[in-house]
Short mmCIF file of C-alpha atoms in Angstrom, two decimals:
data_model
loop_
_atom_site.label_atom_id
_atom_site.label_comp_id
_atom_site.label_asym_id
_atom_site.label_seq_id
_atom_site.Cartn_x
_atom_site.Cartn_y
_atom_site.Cartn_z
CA UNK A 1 0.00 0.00 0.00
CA UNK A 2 2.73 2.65 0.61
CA UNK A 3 4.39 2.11 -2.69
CA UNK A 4 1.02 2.43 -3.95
CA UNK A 5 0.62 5.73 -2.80
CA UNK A 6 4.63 6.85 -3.42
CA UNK A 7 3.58 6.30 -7.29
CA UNK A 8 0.64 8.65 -6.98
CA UNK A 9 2.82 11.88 -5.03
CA UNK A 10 2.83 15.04 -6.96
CA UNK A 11 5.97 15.90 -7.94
CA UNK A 12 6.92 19.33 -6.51
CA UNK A 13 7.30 22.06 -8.86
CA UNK A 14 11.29 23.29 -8.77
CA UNK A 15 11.83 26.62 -7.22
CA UNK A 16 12.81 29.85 -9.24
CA UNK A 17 16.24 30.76 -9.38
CA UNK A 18 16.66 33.77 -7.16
CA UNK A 19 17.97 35.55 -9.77
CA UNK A 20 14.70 35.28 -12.01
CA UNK A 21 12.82 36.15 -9.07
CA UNK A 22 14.83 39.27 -8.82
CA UNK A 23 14.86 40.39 -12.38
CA UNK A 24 11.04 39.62 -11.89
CA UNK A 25 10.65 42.00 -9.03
CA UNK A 26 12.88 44.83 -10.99
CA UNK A 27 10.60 45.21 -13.84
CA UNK A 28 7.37 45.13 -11.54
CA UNK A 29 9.34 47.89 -9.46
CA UNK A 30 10.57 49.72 -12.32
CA UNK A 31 6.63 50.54 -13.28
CA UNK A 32 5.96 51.05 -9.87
CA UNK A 33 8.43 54.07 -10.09
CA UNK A 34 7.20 55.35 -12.91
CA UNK A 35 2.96 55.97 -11.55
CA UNK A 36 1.44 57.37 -8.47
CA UNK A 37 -0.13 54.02 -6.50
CA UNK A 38 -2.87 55.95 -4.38
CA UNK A 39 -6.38 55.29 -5.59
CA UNK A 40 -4.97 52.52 -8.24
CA UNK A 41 -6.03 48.81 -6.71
CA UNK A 42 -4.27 48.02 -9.63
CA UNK A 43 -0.90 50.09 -9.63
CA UNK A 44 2.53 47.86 -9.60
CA UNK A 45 3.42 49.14 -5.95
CA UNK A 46 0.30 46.57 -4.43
CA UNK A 47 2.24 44.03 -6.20
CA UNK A 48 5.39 44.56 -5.01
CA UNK A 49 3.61 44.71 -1.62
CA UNK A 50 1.82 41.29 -2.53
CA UNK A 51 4.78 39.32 -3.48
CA UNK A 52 6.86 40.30 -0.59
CA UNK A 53 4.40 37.91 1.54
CA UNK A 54 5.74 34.86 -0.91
CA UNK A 55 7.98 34.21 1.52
CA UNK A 56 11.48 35.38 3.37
CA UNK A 57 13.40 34.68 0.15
CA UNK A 58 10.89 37.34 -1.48
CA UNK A 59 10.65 39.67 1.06
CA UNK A 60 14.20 40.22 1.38
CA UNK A 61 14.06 41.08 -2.66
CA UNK A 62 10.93 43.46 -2.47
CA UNK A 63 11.64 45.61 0.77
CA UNK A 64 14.17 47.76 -1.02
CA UNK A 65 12.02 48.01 -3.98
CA UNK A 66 8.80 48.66 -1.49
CA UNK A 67 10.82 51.81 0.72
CA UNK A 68 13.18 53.14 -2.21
CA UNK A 69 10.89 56.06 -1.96
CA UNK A 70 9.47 58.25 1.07
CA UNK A 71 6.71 60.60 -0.24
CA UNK A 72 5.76 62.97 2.88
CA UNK A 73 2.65 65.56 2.30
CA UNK A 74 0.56 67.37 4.85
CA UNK A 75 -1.54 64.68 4.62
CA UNK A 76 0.71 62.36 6.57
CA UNK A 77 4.05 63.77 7.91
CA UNK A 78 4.08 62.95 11.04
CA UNK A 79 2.20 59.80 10.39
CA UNK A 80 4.81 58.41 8.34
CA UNK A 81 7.58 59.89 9.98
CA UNK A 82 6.97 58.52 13.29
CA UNK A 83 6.37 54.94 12.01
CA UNK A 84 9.55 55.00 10.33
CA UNK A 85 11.57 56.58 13.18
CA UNK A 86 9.98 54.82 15.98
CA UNK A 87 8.89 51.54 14.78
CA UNK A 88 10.80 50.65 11.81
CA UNK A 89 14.28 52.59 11.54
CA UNK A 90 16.14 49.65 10.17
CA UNK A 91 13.89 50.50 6.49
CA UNK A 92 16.09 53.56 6.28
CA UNK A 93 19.02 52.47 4.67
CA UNK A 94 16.68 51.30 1.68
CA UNK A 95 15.23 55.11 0.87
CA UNK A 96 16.88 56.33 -1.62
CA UNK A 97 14.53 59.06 -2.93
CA UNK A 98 12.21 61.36 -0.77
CA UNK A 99 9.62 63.80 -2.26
CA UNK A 100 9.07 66.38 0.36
CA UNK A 101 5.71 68.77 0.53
CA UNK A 102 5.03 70.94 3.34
CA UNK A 103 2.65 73.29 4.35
CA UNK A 104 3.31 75.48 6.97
CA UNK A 105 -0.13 76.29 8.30
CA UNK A 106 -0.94 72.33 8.86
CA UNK A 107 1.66 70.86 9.95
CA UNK A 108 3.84 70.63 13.17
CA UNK A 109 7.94 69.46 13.14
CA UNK A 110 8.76 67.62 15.66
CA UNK A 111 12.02 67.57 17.81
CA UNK A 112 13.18 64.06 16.68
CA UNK A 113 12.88 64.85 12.92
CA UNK A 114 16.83 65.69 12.47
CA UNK A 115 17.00 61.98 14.04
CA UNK A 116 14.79 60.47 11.63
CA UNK A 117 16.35 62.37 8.43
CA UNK A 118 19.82 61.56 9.40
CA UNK A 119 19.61 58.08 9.31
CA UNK A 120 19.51 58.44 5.54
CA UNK A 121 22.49 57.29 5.21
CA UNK A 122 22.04 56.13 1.17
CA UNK A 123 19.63 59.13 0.04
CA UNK A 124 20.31 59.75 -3.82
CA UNK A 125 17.67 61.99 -4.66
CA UNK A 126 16.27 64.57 -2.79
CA UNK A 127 12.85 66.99 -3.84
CA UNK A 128 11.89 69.51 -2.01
CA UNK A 129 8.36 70.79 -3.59
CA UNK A 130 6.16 73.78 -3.09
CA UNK A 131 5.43 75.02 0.64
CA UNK A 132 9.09 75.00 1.74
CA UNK A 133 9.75 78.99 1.03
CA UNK A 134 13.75 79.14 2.50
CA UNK A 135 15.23 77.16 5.12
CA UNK A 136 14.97 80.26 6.97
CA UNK A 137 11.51 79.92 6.98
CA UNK A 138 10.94 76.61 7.83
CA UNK A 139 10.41 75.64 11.47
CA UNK A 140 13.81 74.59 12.97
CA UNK A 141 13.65 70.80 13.21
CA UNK A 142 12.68 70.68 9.37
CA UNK A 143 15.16 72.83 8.79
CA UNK A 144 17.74 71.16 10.53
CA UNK A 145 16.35 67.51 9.12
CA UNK A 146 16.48 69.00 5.34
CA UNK A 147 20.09 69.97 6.44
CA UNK A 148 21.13 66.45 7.17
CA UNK A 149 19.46 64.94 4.06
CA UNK A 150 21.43 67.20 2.22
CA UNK A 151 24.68 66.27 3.87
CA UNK A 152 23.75 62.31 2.77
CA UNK A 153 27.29 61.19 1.28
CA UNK A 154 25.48 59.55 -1.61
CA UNK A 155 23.21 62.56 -2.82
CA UNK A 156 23.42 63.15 -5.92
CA UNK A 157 20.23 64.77 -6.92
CA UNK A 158 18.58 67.51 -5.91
CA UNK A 159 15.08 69.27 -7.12
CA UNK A 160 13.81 72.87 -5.50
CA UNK A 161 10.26 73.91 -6.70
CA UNK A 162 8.85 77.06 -5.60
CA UNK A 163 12.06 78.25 -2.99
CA UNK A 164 13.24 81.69 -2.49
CA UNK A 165 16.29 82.71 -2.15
CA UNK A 166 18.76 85.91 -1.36
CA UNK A 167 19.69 88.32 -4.36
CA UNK A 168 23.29 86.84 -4.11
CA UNK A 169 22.01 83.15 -3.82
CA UNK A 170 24.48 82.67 -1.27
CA UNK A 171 22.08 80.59 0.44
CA UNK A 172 21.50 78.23 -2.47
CA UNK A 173 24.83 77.56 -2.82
CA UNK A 174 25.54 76.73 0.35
CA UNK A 175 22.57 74.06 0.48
CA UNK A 176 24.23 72.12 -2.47
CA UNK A 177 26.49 69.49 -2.10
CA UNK A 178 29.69 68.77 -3.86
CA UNK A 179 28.32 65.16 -4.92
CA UNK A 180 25.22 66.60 -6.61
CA UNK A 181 24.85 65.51 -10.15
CA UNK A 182 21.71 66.71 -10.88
CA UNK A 183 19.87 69.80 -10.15
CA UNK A 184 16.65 71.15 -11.08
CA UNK A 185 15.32 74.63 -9.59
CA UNK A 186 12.07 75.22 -10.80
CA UNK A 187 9.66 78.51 -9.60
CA UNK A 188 12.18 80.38 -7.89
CA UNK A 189 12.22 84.03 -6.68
CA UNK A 190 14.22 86.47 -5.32
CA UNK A 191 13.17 87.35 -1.51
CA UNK A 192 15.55 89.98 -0.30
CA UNK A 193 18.48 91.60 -1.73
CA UNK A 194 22.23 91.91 -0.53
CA UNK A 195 25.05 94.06 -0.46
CA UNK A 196 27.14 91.26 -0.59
CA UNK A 197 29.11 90.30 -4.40
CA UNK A 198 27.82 87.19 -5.24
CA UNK A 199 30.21 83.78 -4.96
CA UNK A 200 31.33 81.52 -6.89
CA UNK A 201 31.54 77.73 -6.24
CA UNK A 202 32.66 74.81 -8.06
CA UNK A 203 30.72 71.74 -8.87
CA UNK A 204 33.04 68.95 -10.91
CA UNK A 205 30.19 66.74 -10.09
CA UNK A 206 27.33 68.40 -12.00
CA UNK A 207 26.45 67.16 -14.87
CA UNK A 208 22.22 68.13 -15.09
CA UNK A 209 21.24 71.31 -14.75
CA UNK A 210 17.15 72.28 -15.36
CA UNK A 211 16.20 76.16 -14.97
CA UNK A 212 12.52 76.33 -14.95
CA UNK A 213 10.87 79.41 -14.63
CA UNK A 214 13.75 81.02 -12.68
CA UNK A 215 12.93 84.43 -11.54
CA UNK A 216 16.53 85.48 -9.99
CA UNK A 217 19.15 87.54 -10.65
CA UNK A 218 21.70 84.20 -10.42
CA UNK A 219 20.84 84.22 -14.08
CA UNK A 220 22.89 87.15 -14.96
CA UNK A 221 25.74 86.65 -12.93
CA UNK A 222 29.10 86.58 -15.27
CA UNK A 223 30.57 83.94 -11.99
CA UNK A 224 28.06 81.68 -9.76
CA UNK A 225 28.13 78.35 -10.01
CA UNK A 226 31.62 76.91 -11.87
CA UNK A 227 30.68 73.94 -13.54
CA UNK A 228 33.34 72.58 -16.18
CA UNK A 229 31.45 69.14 -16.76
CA UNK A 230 27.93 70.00 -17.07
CA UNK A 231 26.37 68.06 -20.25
CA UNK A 232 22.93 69.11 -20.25
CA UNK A 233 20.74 71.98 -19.53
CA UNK A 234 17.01 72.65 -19.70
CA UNK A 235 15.54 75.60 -19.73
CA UNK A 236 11.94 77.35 -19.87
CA UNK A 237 10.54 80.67 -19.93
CA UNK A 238 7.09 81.53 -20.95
CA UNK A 239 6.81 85.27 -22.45
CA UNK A 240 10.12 87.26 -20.50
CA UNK A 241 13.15 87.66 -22.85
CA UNK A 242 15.89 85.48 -21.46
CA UNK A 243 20.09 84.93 -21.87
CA UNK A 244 21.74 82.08 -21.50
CA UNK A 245 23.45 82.26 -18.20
CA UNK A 246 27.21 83.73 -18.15
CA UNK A 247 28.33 80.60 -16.32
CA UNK A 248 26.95 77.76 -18.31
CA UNK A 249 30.30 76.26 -19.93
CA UNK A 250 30.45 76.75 -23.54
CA UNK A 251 31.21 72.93 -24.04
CA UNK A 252 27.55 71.86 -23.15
CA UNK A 253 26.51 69.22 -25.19
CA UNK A 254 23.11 68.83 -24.80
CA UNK A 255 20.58 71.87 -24.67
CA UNK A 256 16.32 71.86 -24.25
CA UNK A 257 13.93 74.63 -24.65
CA UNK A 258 10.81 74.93 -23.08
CA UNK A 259 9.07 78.37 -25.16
CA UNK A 260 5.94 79.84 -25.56
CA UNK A 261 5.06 81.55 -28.63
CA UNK A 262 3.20 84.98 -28.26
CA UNK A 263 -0.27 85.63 -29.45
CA UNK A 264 -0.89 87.66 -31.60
CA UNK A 265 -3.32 89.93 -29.33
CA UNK A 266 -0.70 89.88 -26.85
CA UNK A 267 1.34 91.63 -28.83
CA UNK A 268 -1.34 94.14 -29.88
CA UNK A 269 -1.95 94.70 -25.76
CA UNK A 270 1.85 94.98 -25.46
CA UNK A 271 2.51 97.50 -28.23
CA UNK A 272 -0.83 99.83 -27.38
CA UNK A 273 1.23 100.37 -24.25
CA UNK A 274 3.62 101.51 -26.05
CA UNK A 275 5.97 98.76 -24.93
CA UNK A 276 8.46 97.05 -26.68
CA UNK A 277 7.33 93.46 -28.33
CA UNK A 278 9.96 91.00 -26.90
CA UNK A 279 11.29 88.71 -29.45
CA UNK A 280 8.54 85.82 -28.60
CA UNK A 281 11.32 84.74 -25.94
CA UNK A 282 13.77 83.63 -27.98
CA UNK A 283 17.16 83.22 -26.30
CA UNK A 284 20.31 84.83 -26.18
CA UNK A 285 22.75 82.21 -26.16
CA UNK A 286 26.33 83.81 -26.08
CA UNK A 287 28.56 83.23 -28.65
CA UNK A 288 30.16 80.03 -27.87
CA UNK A 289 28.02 76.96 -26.95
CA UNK A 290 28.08 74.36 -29.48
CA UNK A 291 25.32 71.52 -28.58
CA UNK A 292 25.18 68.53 -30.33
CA UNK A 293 22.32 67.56 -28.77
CA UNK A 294 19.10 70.21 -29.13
CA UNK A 295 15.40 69.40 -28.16
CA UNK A 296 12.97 72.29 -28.74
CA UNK A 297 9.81 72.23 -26.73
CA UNK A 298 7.30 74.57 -27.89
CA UNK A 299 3.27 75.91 -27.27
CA UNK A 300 1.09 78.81 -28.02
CA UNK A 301 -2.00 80.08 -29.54
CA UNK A 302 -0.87 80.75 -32.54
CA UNK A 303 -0.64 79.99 -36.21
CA UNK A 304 1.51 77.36 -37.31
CA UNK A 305 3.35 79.85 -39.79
CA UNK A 306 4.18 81.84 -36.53
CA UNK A 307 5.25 78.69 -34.60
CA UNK A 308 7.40 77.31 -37.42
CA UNK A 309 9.12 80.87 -37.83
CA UNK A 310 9.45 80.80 -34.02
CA UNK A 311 11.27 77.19 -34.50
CA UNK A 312 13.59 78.47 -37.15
CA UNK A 313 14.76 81.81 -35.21
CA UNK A 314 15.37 79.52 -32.00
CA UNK A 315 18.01 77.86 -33.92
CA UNK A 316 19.42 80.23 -35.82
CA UNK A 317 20.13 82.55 -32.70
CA UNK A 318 22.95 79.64 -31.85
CA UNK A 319 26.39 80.56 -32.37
CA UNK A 320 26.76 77.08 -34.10
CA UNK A 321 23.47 75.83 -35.47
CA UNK A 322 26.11 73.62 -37.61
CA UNK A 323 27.12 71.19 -34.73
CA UNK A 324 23.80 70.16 -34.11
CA UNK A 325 24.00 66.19 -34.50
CA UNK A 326 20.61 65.15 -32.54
CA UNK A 327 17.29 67.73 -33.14
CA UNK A 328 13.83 66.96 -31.35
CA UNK A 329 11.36 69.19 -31.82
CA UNK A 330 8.06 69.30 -29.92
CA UNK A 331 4.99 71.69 -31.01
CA UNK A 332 1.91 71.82 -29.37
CA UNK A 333 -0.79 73.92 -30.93
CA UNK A 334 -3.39 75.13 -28.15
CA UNK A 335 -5.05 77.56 -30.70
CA UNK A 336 -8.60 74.93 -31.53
CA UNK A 337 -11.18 73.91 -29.63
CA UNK A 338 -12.11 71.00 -31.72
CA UNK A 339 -11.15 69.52 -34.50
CA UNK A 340 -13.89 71.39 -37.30
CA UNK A 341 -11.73 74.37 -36.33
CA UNK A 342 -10.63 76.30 -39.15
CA UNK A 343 -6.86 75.88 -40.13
CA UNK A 344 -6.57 72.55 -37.73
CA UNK A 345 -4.10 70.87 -40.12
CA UNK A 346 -0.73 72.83 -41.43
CA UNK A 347 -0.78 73.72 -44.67
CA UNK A 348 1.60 72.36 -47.62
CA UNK A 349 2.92 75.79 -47.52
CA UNK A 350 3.44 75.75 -43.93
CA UNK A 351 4.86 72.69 -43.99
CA UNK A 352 7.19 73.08 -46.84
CA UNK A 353 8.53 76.46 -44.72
CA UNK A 354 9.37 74.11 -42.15
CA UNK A 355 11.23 71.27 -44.51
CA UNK A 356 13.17 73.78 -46.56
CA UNK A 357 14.36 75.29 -43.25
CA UNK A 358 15.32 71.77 -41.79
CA UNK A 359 16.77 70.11 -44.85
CA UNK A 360 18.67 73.58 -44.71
CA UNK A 361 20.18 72.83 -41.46
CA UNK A 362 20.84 69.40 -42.67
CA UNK A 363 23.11 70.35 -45.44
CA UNK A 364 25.78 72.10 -43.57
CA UNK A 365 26.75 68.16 -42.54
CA UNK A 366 26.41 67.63 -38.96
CA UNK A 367 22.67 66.77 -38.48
CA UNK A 368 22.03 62.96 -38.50
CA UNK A 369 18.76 62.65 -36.90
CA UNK A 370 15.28 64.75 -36.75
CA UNK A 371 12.69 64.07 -34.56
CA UNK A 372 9.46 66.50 -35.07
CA UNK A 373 6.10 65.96 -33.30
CA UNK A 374 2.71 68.10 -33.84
CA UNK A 375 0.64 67.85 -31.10
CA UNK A 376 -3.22 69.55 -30.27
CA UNK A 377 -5.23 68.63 -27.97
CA UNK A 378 -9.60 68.82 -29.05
CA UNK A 379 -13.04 68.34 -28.44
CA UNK A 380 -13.75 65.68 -31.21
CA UNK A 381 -16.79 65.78 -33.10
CA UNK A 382 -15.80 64.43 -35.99
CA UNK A 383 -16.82 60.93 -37.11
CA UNK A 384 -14.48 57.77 -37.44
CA UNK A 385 -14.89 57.83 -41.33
CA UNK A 386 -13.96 61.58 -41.05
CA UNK A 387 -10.57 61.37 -39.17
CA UNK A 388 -9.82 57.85 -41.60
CA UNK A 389 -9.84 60.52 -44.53
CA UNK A 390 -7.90 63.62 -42.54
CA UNK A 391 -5.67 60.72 -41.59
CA UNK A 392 -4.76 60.00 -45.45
CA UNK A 393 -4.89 63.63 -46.60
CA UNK A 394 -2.16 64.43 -43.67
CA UNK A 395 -0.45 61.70 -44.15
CA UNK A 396 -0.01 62.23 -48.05
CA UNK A 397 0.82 65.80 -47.37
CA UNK A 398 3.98 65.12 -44.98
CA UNK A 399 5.02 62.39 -47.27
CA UNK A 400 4.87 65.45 -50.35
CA UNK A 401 6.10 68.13 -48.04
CA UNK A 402 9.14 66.57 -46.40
CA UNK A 403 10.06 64.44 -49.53
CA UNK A 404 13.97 65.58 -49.42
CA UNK A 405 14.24 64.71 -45.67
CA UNK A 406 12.60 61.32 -46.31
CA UNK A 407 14.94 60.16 -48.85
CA UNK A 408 17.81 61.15 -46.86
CA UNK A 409 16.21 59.12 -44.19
CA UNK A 410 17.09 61.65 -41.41
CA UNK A 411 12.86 62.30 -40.32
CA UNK A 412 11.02 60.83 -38.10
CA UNK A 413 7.41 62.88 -37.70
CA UNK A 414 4.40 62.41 -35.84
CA UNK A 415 1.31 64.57 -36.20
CA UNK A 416 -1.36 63.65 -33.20
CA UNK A 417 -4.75 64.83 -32.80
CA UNK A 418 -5.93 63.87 -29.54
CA UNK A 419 -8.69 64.42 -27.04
CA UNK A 420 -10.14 63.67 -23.75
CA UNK A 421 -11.59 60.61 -22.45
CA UNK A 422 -14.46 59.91 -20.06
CA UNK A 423 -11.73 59.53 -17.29
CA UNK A 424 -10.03 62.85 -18.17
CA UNK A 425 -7.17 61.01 -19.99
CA UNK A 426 -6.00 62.02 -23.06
CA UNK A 427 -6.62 59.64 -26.02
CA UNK A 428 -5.21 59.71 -29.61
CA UNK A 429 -8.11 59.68 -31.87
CA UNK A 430 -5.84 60.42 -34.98
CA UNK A 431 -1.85 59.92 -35.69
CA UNK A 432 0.13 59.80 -38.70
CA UNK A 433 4.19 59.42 -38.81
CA UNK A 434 7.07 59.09 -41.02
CA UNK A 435 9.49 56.32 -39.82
CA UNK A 436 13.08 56.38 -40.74
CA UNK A 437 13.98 53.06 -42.45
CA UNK A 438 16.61 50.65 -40.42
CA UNK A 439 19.82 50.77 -41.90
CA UNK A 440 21.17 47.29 -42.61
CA UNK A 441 23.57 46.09 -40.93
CA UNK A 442 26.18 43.62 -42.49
#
């Protein structure tokens, strides 16, 4: 009877190599990263979460996937805070990111927060969001616990959205450290000026650099933050004129625009006050920079004639529009409500503007790639059969229009009409796009 019932056992099922069930768990976590989990049943994170209860084996390869990031809001500081400081301390050295938001007319710092910050030890990234005015302003233990993050010996990143700072920046400067690699400052102001000459400090580390509506006289300073190895900038301004900062090196390599075209009643308003019209914010970049690497980002109410011509003066204000390698270019048309608006779809003349200028730029030999997207956003009315038709006529029209850029098989173009769904997503209901063709390899 029992060798009966040895032929009828199950055979068990072989275990996973932990190394599958690792790379498993790093693509689950790398979506996770990528989405905000709250209100999503559905969102990676709650998977992560699940398979960590597999068993030890798992758990041990989930936790620093589960606490790699610490998002604190008014909503739950000290909630958050306290758990991790007094009942779970040891998940510290797995943070390596924290998004901080704080509002100072809901929430209270507490003494031990310096204690709680400081243990992280391996903090890469750091974002401190709108709320946080100054570290002046903040109440002294958040102050002194954003002071220890910052002193993490692994930071390396650093974001600043809606700070203030001195008219000498002096107290920027002396909240970044020498290992940052990245930094973004994004809304900032000036709060109070200074006698004092502004200073100069060198970063070897730096190699990111994103200016987003920066409202500070840092800008203009010939010295401020020495940077020989910074590769890539981005930078946005809506309607203000704007130079290229004296101390961005001139051997940046890779440069992106966020601009805003001016309306044309905007310029009406402007020059009825007898105002100058600013040069739809086109930069002044110096005399020296050389990118090889240049992604244009740009939106308005205007015509597309205006928004191509805003495209070609962009680039030709470079000192070198010859070295560019690499161009991306981004449009985003916010001038229809839906899409039986008059003058929805570029024209061949528009378009052809826009080709002879690019296959222009192409010929002076550096360019090897072109990347060009048309994007507007409507309220659809049309009917399926409608947009299978505008889909063909646009289609046939980039094909004709950017003939000489297709045969050198430098384009790749997408034109997208999209709208909003039911869910307040936005949904293509139209696309058409130019491919390059694969080169073949031998």
């Amino acid at each position: 009877m029992a060798e009966a019932e040895r032929k009828h056992v199950c055979p068990q099922p072989e275990k996973l190599p932990v190394e599958l069930i690792a790379e498993i768990i790093a693509i689950v976590a790398d979506g996770a990263q990528k989405c905000n989990p709250q209100n999503d049943e559905n969102h990676p994170f709650w998977t992560l979460t699940a398979s960590s209860l597999v068993s030890r084996t798992w758990t041990t390869i989930c936790r620093p996937h589960i606490f790699h990031t610490l998002s604190i809001s008014t909503e739950n500081t000290t909630a958050r805070l306290s758990f991790l400081h007094f009942d779970a301390p040891h998940l510290s050295e797995y943070i390596r990111t924290v998004h901080l938001w704080w509002n100072d007319d809901s929430c209270t710092a507490l003494a031990w927060f310096p204690e709680c910050f400081a243990r992280l030890k391996n903090l890469r990234a750091l974002h401190l969001e709108n709320g946080i005015s100054s570290l002046s302003m903040a109440p002294a233990p958040l102050s002194a616990g954003i002071v220890s993050m910052l002193a993490a010996p692994r930071l390396c990143k650093l974001a600043l959205n809606g700070w203030g700072f001195a008219s000498d920046a002096s107290d920027l400067l002396s909240m970044l450290p020498a290992t940052l690699e990245e930094l973004k400052l994004e809304d900032i102001m000036e709060t109070h000026v200074t006698e004092k000459a502004p200073p100069t400090v060198r970063f070897d580390a730096l190699r990111t650099l994103e200016l987003l509506d920066v409202f500070h006289p840092m800008l203009e300073f010939k010295s401020f933050i020495d940077c020989p190895n910074l590769e890539c900038l981005t930078a946005r301004y809506h309607y203000e004129p704007w130079n290229l900062p004296p101390w961005i090196p001139d051997e940046l390599s890779e440069l992106e625009l966020y601009g805003m075209s001016l309306p044309s009643h905007r310029i009406e308003l402007i020059q009825s006050a007898g105002l100058a019209v600013p040069e739809c914010n086109i930069p002044d970049f110096g005399g020296a920079i050389r990118p090889s690497v240049l992604t244009v980002n740009l939106s308005g109410d205007v015509s597309y004639l205006e928004l191509f011509a805003w495209i070609k003066n962009c680039i030709d204000s470079l000192p070198f529009p010859g070295t560019i390698q690499s161009l991306t270019i981004n449009v985003t048309n916010n001038h229809f409500l839906d899409d039986h608006s008059e003058g929805l779809y570029p024209t061949p003349l528009e378009y052809e503007e826009l080709s002879h200028f690019l296959y222009k730029l192409y010929e002076q030999g550096g360019l090897e790639g072109i990347t060009l997207s048309i994007t507007i956003d409507v309220n659809s009315r049309a009917s399926d059969a409608e947009l299978y038709m505008d889909e063909a006529r646009e289609l046939a029209k980039l094909e004709t229009s950017f003939a000489p850029l297709v045969e050198e098989n430098v384009l790749d173009m997408e034109f997208l009409l999209q709208r909003s769904n039911n869910d307040g997503m936005l949904e293509p209901i139209m696309r058409c796009s130019i491919e390059r063709a694969e080169m073949e390899t031998e």
